[in-house]
Structures are given as structure tokens and as C-alpha cells.
PDB file of C-alpha atoms in Angstrom:
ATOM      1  CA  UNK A   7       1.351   1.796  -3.033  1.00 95.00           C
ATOM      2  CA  UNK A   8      -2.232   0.715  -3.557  1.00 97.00           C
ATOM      3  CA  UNK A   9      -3.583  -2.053  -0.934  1.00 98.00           C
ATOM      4  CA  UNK A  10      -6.220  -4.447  -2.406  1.00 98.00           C
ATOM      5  CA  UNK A  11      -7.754  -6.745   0.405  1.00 98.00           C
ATOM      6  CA  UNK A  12      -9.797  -9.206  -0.877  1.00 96.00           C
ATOM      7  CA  UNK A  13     -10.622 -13.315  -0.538  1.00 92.00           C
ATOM      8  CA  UNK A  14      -7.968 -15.361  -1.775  1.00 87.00           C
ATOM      9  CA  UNK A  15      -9.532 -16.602  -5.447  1.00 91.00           C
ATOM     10  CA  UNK A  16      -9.885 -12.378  -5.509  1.00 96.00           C
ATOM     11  CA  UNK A  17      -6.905 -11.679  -5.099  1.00 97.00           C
ATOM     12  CA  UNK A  18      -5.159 -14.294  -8.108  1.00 97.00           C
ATOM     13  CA  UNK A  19      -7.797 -13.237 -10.635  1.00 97.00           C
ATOM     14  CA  UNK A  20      -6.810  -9.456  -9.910  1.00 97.00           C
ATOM     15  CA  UNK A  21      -3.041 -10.694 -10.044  1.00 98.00           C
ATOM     16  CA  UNK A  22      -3.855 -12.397 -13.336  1.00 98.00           C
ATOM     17  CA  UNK A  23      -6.080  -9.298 -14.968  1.00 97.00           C
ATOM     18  CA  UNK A  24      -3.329  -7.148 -14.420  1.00 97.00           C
ATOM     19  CA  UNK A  25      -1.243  -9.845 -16.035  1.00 98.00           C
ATOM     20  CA  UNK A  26      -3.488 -10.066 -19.152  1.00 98.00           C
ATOM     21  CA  UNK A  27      -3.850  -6.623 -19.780  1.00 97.00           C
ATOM     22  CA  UNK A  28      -0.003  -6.049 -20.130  1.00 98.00           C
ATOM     23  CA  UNK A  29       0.210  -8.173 -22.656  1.00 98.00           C
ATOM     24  CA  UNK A  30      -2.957  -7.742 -24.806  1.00 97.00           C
ATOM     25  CA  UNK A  31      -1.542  -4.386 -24.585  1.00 97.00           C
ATOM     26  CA  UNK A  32       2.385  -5.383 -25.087  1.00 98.00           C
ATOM     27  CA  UNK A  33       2.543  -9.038 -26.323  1.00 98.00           C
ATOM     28  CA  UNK A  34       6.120  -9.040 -26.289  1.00 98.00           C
ATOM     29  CA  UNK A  35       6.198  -8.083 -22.220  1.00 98.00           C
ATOM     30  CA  UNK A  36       8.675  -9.367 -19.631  1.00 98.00           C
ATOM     31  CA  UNK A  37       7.265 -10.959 -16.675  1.00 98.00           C
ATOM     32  CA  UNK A  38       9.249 -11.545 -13.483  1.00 98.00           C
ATOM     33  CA  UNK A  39       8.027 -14.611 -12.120  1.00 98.00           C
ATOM     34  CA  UNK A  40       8.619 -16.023  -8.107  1.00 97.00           C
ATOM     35  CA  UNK A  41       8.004 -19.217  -6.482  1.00 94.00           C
ATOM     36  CA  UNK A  42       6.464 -20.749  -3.410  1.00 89.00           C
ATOM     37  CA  UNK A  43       2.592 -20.976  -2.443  1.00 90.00           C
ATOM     38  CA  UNK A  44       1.887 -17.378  -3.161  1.00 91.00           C
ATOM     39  CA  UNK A  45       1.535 -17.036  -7.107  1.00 95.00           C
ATOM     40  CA  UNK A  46       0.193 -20.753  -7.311  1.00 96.00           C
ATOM     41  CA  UNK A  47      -3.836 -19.439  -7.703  1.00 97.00           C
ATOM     42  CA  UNK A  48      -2.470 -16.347 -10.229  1.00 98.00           C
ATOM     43  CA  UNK A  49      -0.212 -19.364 -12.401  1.00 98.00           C
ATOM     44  CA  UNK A  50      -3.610 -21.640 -12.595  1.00 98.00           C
ATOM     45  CA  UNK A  51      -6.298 -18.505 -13.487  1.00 98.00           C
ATOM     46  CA  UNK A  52      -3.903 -17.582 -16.413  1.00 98.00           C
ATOM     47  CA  UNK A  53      -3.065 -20.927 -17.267  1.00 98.00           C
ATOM     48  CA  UNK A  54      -7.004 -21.277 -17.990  1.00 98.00           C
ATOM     49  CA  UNK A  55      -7.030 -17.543 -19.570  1.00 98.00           C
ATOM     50  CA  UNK A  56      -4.532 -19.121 -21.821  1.00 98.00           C
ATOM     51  CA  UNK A  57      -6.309 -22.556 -22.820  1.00 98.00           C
ATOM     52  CA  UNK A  58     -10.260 -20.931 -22.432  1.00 97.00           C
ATOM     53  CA  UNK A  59      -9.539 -17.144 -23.831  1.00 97.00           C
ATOM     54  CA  UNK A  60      -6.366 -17.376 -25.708  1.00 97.00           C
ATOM     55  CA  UNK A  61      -4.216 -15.114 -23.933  1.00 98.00           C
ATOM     56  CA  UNK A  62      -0.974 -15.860 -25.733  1.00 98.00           C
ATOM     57  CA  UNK A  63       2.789 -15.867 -24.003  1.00 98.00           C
ATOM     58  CA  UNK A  64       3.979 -16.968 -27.078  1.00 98.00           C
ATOM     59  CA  UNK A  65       6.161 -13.121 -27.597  1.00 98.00           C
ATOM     60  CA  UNK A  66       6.618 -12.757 -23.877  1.00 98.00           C
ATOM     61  CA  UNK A  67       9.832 -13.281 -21.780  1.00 98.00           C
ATOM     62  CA  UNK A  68       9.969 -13.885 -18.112  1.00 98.00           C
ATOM     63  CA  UNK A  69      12.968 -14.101 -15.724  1.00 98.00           C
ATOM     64  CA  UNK A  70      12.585 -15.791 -12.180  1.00 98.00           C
ATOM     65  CA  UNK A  71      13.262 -14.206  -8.748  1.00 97.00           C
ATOM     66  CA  UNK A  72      15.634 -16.848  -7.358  1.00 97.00           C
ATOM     67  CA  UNK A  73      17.318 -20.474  -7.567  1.00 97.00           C
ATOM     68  CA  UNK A  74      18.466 -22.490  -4.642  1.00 97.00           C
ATOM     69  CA  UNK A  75      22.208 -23.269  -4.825  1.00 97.00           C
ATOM     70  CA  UNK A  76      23.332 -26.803  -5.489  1.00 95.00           C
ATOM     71  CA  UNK A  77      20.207 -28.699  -5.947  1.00 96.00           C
ATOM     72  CA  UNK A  78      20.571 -31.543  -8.731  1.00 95.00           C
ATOM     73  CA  UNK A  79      18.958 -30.485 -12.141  1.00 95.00           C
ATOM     74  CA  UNK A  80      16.157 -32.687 -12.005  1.00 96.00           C
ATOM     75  CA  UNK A  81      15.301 -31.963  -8.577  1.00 96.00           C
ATOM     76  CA  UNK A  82      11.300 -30.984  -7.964  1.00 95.00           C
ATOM     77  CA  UNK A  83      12.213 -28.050  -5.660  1.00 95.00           C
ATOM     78  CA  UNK A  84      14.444 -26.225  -8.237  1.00 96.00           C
ATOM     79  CA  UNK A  85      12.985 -23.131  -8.723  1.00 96.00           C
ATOM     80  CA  UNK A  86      13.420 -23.754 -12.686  1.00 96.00           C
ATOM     81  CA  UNK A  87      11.822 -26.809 -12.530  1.00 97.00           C
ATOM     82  CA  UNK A  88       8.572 -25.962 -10.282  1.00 96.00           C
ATOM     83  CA  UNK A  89       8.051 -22.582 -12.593  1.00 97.00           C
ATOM     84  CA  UNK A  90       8.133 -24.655 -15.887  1.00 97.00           C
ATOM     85  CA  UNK A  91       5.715 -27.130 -13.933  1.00 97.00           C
ATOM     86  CA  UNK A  92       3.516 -24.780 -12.504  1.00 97.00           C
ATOM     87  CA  UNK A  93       3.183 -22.096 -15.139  1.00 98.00           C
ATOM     88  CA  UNK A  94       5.443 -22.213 -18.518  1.00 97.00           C
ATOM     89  CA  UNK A  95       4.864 -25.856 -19.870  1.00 97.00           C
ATOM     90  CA  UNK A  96       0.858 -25.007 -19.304  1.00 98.00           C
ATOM     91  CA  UNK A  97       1.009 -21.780 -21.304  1.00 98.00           C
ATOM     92  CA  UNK A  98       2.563 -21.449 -24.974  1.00 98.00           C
ATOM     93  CA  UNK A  99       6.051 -19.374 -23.784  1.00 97.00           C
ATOM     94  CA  UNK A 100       8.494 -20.662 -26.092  1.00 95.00           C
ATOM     95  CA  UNK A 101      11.960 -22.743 -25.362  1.00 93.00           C
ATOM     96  CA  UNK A 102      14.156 -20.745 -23.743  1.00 94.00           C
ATOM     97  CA  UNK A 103      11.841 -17.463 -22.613  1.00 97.00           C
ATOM     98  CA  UNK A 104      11.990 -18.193 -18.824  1.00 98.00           C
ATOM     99  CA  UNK A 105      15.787 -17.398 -17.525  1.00 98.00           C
ATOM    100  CA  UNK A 106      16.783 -18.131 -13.756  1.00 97.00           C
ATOM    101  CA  UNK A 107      20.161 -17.676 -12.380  1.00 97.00           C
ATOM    102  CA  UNK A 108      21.914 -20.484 -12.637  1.00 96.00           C
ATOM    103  CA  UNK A 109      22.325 -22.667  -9.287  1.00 96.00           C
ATOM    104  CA  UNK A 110      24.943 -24.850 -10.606  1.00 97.00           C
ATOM    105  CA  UNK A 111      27.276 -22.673 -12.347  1.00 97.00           C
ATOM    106  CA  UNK A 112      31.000 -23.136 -11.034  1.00 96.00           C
ATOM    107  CA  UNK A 113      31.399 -19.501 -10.623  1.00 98.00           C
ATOM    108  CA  UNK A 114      28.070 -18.417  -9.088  1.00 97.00           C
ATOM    109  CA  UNK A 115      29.276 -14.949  -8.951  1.00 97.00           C
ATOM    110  CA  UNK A 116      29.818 -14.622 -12.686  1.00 98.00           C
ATOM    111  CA  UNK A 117      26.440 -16.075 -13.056  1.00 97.00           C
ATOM    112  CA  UNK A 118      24.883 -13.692 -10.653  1.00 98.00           C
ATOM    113  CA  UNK A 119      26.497 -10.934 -13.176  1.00 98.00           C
ATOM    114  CA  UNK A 120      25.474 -12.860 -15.891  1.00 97.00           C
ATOM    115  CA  UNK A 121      21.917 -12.792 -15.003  1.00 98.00           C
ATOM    116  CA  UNK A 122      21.509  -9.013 -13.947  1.00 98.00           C
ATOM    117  CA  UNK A 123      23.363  -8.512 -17.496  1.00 98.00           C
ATOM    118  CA  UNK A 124      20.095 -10.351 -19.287  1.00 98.00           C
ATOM    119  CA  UNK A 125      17.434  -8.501 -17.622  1.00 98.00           C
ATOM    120  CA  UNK A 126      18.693  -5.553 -18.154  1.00 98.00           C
ATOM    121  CA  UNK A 127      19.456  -6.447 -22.089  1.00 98.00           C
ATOM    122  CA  UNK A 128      15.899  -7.316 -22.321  1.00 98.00           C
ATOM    123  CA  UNK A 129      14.889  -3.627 -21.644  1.00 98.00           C
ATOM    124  CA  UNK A 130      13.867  -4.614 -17.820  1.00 98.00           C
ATOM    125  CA  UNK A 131      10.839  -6.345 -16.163  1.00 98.00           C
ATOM    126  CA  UNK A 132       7.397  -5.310 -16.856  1.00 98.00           C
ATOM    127  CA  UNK A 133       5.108  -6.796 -13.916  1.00 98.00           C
ATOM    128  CA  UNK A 134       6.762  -8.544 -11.558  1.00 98.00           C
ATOM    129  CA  UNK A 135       5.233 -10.937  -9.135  1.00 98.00           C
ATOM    130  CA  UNK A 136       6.673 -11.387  -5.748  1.00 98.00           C
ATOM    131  CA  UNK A 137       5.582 -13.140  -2.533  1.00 97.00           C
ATOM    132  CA  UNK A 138       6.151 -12.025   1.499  1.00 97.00           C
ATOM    133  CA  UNK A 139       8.262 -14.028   3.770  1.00 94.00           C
ATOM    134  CA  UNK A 140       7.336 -13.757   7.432  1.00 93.00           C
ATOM    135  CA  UNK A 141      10.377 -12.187   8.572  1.00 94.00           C
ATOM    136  CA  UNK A 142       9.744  -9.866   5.489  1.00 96.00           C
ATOM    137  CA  UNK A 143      12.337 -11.222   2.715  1.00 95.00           C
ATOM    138  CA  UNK A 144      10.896 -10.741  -0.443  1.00 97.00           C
ATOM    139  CA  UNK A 145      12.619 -13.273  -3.203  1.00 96.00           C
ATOM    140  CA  UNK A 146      15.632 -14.807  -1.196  1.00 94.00           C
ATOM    141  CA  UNK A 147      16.434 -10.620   0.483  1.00 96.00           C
ATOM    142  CA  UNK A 148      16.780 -11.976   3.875  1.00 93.00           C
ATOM    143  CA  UNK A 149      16.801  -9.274   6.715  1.00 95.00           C
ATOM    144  CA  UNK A 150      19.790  -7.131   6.658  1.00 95.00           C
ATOM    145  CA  UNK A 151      19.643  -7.332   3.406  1.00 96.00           C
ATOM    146  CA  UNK A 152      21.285  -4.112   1.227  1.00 97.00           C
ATOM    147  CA  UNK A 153      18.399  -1.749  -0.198  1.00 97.00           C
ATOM    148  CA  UNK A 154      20.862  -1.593  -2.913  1.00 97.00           C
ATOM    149  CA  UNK A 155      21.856  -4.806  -3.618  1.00 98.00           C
ATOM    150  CA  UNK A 156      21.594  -6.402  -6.546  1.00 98.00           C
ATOM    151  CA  UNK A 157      21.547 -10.416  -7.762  1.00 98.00           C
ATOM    152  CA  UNK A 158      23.784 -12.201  -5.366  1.00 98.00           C
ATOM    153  CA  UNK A 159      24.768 -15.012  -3.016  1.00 97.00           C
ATOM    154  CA  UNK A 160      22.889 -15.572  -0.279  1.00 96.00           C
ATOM    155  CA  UNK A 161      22.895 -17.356   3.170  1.00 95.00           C
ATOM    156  CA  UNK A 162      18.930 -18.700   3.855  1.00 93.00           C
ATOM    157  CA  UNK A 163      17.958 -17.707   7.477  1.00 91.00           C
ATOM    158  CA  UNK A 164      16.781 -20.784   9.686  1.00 93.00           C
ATOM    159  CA  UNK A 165      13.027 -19.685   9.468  1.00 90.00           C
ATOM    160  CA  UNK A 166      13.204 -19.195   5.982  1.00 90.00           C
ATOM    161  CA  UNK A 167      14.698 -22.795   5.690  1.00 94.00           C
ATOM    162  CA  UNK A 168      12.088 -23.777   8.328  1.00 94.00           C
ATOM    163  CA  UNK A 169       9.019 -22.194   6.212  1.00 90.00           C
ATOM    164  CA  UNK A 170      10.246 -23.748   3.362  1.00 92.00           C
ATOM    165  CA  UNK A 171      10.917 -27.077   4.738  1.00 95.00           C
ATOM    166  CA  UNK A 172       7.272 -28.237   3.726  1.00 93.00           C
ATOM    167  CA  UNK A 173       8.572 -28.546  -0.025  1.00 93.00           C
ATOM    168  CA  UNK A 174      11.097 -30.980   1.254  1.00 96.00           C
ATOM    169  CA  UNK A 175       9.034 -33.503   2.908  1.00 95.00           C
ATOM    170  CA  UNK A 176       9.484 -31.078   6.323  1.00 96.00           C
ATOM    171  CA  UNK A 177      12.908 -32.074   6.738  1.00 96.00           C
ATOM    172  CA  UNK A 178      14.934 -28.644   6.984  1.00 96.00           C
ATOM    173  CA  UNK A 179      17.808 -30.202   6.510  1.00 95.00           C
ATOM    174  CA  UNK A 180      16.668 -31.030   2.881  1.00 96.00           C
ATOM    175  CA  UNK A 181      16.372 -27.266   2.437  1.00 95.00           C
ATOM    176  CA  UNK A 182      19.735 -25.631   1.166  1.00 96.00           C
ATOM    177  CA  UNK A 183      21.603 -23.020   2.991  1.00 96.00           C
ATOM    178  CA  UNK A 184      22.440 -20.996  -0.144  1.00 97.00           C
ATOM    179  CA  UNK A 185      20.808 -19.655  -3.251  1.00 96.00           C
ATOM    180  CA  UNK A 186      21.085 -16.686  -5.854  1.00 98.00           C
ATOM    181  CA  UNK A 187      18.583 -14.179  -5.728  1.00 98.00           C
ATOM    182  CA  UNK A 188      17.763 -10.553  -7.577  1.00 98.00           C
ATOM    183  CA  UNK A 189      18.746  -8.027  -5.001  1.00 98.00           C
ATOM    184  CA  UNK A 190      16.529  -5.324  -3.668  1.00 98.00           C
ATOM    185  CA  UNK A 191      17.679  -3.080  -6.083  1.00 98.00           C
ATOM    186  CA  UNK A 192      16.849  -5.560  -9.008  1.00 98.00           C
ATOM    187  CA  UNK A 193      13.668  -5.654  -7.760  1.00 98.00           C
ATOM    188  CA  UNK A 194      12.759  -1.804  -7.702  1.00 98.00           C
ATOM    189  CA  UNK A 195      13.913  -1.897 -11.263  1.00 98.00           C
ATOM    190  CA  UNK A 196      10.616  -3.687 -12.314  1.00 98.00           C
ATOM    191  CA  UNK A 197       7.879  -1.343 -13.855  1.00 98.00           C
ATOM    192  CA  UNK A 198       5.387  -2.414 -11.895  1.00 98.00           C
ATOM    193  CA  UNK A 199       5.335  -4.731  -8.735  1.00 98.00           C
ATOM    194  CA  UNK A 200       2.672  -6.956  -7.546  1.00 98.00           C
ATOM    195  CA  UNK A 201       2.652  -8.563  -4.331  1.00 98.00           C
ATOM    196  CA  UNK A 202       0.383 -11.466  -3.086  1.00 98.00           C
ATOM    197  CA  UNK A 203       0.054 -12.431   0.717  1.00 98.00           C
ATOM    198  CA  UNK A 204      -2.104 -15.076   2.496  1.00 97.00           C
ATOM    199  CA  UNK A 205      -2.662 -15.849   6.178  1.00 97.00           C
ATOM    200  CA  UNK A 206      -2.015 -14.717   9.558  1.00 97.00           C
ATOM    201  CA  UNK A 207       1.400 -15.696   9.253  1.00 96.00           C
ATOM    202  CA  UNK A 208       1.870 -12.993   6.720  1.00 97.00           C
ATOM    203  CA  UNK A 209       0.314 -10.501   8.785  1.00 98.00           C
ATOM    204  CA  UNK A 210       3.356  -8.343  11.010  1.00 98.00           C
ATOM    205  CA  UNK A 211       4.812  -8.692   7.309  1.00 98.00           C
ATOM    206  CA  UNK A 212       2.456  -7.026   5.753  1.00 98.00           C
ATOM    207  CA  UNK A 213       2.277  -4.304   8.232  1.00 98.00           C
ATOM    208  CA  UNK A 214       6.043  -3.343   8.576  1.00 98.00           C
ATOM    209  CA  UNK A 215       5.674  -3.630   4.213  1.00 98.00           C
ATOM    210  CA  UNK A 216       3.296  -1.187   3.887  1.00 98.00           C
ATOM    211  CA  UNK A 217       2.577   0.953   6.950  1.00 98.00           C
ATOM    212  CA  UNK A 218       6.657   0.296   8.497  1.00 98.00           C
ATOM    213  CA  UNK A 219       9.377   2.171   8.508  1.00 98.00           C
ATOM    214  CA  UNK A 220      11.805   1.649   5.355  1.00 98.00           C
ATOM    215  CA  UNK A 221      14.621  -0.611   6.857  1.00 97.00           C
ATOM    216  CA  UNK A 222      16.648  -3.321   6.134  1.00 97.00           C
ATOM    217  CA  UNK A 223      15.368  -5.581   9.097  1.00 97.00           C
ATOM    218  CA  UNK A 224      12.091  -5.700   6.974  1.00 98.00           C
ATOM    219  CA  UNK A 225      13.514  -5.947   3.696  1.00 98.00           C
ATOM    220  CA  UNK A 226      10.572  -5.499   1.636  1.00 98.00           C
ATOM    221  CA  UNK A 227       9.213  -2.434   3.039  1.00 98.00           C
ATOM    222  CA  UNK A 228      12.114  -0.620   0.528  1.00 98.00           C
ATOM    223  CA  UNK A 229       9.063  -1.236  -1.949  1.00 98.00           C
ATOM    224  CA  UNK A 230       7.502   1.784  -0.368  1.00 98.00           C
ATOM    225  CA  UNK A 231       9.927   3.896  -2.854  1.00 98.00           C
ATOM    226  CA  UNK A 232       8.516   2.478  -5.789  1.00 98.00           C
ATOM    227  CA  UNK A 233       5.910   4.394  -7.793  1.00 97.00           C
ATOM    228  CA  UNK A 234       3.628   1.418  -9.186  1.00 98.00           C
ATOM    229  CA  UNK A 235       3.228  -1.183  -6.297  1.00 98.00           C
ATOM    230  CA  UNK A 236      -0.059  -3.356  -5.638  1.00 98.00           C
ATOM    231  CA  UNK A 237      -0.142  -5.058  -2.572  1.00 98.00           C
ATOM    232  CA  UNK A 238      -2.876  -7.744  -2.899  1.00 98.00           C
ATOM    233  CA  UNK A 239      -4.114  -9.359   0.334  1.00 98.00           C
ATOM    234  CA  UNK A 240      -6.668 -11.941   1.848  1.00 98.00           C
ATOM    235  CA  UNK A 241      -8.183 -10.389   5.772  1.00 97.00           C
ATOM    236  CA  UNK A 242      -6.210 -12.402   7.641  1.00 98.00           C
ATOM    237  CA  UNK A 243      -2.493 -11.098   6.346  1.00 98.00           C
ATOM    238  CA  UNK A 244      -4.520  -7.099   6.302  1.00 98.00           C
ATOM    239  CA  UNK A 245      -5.298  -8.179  10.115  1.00 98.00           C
ATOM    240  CA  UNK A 246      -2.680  -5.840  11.739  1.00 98.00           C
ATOM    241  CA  UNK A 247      -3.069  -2.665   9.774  1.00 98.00           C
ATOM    242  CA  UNK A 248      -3.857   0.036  10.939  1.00 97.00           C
ATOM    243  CA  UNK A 249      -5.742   1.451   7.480  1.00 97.00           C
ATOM    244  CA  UNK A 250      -6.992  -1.817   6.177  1.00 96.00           C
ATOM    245  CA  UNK A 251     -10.547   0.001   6.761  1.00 96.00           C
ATOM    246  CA  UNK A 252      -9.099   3.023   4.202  1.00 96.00           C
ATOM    247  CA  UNK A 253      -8.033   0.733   2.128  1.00 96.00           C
ATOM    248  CA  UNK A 254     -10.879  -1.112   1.443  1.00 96.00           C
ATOM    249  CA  UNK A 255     -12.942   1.985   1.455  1.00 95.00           C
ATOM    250  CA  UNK A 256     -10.327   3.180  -1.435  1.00 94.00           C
ATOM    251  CA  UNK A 257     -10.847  -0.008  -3.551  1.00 93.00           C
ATOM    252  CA  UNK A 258     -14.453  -0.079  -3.239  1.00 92.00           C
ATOM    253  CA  UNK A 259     -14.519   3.539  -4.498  1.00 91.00           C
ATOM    254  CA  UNK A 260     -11.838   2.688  -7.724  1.00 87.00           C
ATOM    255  CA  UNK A 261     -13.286   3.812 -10.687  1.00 81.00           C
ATOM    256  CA  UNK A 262     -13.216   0.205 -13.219  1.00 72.00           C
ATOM    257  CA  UNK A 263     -11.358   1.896 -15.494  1.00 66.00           C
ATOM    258  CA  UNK A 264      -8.504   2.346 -13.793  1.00 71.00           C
ATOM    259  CA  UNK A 265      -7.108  -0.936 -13.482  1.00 71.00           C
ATOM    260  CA  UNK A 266      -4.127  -1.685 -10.954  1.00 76.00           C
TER     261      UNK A 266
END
């Protein structure tokens, strides 16, 4: 696991350099894609990569972390409809190259098979993105969450409802209480993970993620097993560990050749 800690614009344009060079070298790359505030920056530096430099999606595939449960198809908070407004309608991905699982299928478990069914026919994600909840969920993998598990129901804790409430006009009650989400194990399957984290709220996440023991009541610190992560962090969510001084030390001394 390689720790970068950096200032915020830092952090999205190392997100997105790691982005480009995947597909200059692979154009036809799958991306994993994820919601909320944390891949907003990395979205908007490639979305000018694409329009100033070129970088093409136009052979590239990309599959989203998650989808609330029951949300109307036109709604602003479905995760389908804030990735195509965020990122795909301001690059050149074609019609159809960003999958979800489907909210609003009338078997949601079928869909759930469905879905892990078309990543893995697809060959698998390249680079994945993922954000940090504060209790440590990464996509919708609340705490207690199986290591193993794979794309599934799920029941939204309170605080994640609660953190999430301030896409829904901070009513909680807006939030739903259900969603689909790659498991864990869906997760580790990715290539190559990258993780973004922001803020003092992050910060005991961050911690238990990369310096914590592996459990399931801080579900993303199973991402210690994998052998490609980058953790990619701003000095306020680094604030409680115990290394950040190695790790910035290790960064600094990175040859530039190496790359992420």
C-alpha cells in the first residue's frame, strides 16, 4: 500500500495521471468509478485532460461502485445519474460504457448477479476509484460487512444516511435505507485501487485503513491484502497516523519514473 499525502488539487491530479496513463497505455481499459465528494476534483482534471489534451474514453468501459435502491430514474441523487453528470456526458465514453447495478430491478438479487456477471465478462476492473466513509465503508460495505462478499443488498447505517443527507437537502429521511453495492471481494478484484480522502472527518478512517488491524468493523482496511493500492490523502485525513512522516519521506524520495 503506498500512502501519498498531499493538498487536495494534489491529490486529484495524481488520481487523474494515474488515470491517463492506463489508458494512453490501454485505450480500451475498464475504470471502476464511485460517487460522493471524493472523486469530484479527479472527474473535473480529466474532464479538462479530455477537452485540453485529448485523452480519449472513447474505447474505455467503466462500471460504478453502487446504486441506491428505489430512487425514481430521473432522480439527481441516483448514482447513474450524478456519474453521467459529473464525469461521462463531459468526456467522449460512448452510450452504454458506464454499467451500475440496477436500483429498480424487481428482483434486485438477480440484478446483483447480473452485475458481478458483467464485470467479470469484461475481463475485470483496471483502476478503480473508491472513497472512505467515516465509519470506514468503502462503496456501500458498511461495518460488519463480509471480507468476502460480493455485489449485494444492503441496509445503509444511520451515519452513513446522516453523511449523506447533504445530497438530499439534509433531510435524512430523503436518504434511502437500501442500495446495491460491489462487495469487498468485488472490490479486491480490481487491478489496481485508488483511494481519495479529505478532512478530519476522514482521519480515524484512514488510520484503522492503513495502519489497523484487518477487520470487518473497519471494512476497508481488507484493502491491506491487495498488492497495488494508493491511498491518496490531504494532512488533515493523514492527521492520526502514526507514519504519515515515513510516508511523506517515501514519496518525496519516489523516483518520477515510477508512477503510482
Amino acid at each position: 500500500m503506498e500512502v501519498v499525502i498531499a493538498a487536495g488539487a494534489e491529490l486529484a491530479r495524481i488520481a487523474a495521471d494515474a488515470v491517463e496513463r492506463l489508458l494512453r497505455a490501454r485505450p480500451t481499459a475498464v475504470l471502476g468509478l464511485a460517487t460522493g465528494s471524493s472523486p469530484l476534483a479527479v472527474y473535473d482534471e480529466l474532464a479538462q485532460r479530455h477537452t485540453r489534451d485529448g485523452l480519449s474514453f472513447a474505447r474505455a468501459r467503466a462500471f460504478m461502485l453502487d446504486e441506491y435502491v428505489g430512487l425514481p430514474a430521473a432522480h439527481p441523487q441516483r448514482y447513474r445519474n450524478v456519474i453521467e453528470t459529473e464525469f461521462a456526458s463531459r468526456v467522449d465514453l460512448p452510450p452504454g460504457a458506464v454499467l451500475g447495478p440496477d436500483g429498480l430491478a424487481q428482483d434486485l438479487v438477480a440484478a446483483c448477479t447480473a452485475y458481478e456477471r458483467a464485470i467479470a465478462d469484461a475481463g475485470g476492473v483496471d483502476l478503480q476509484l473508491l472513497g472512505i466513509g467515516t465509519d470506514g465503508h468503502v462503496a456501500f460495505n458498511e461495518p460488519g460487512s463480509s471480507l468476502a462478499s460480493r455485489t449485494r443488498i444492503k441496509t445503509l447505517t444511520r451515519q452513513t444516511r446522516e453523511d449523506n443527507a447533504r445530497f438530499f437537502d439534509d433531510d435524512v429521511a430523503q436518504v434511502p435505507t437500501h442500495c446495491l453495492t460491489q462487495g469487498l471481494a468485488t472490490i479486491m478484484s480490481a487491478r489496481h485501487l485508488v483511494l481519495l480522502a479529505q478532512g478530519r472527518g476522514k482521519a480515524e478512517a484512514v488510520h484503522q485503513l492503513v495502519e489497523g488491524p484487518v477487520s470487518a468493523l473497519w471494512p476497508a482496511t481488507v484493502l491491506q491484502h491487495h498488492p497495488h493500492v494508493t491511498v491518496l490523502v490531504d494532512d488533515a485525513a493523514a492527521s492520526r497516523l502514526q507514519l504519515g512522516d515515513y510516508y511523506r519521506e517515501t514519496y518525496a524520495a519516489k523516483p518520477a519514473w515510477q508512477g503510482l
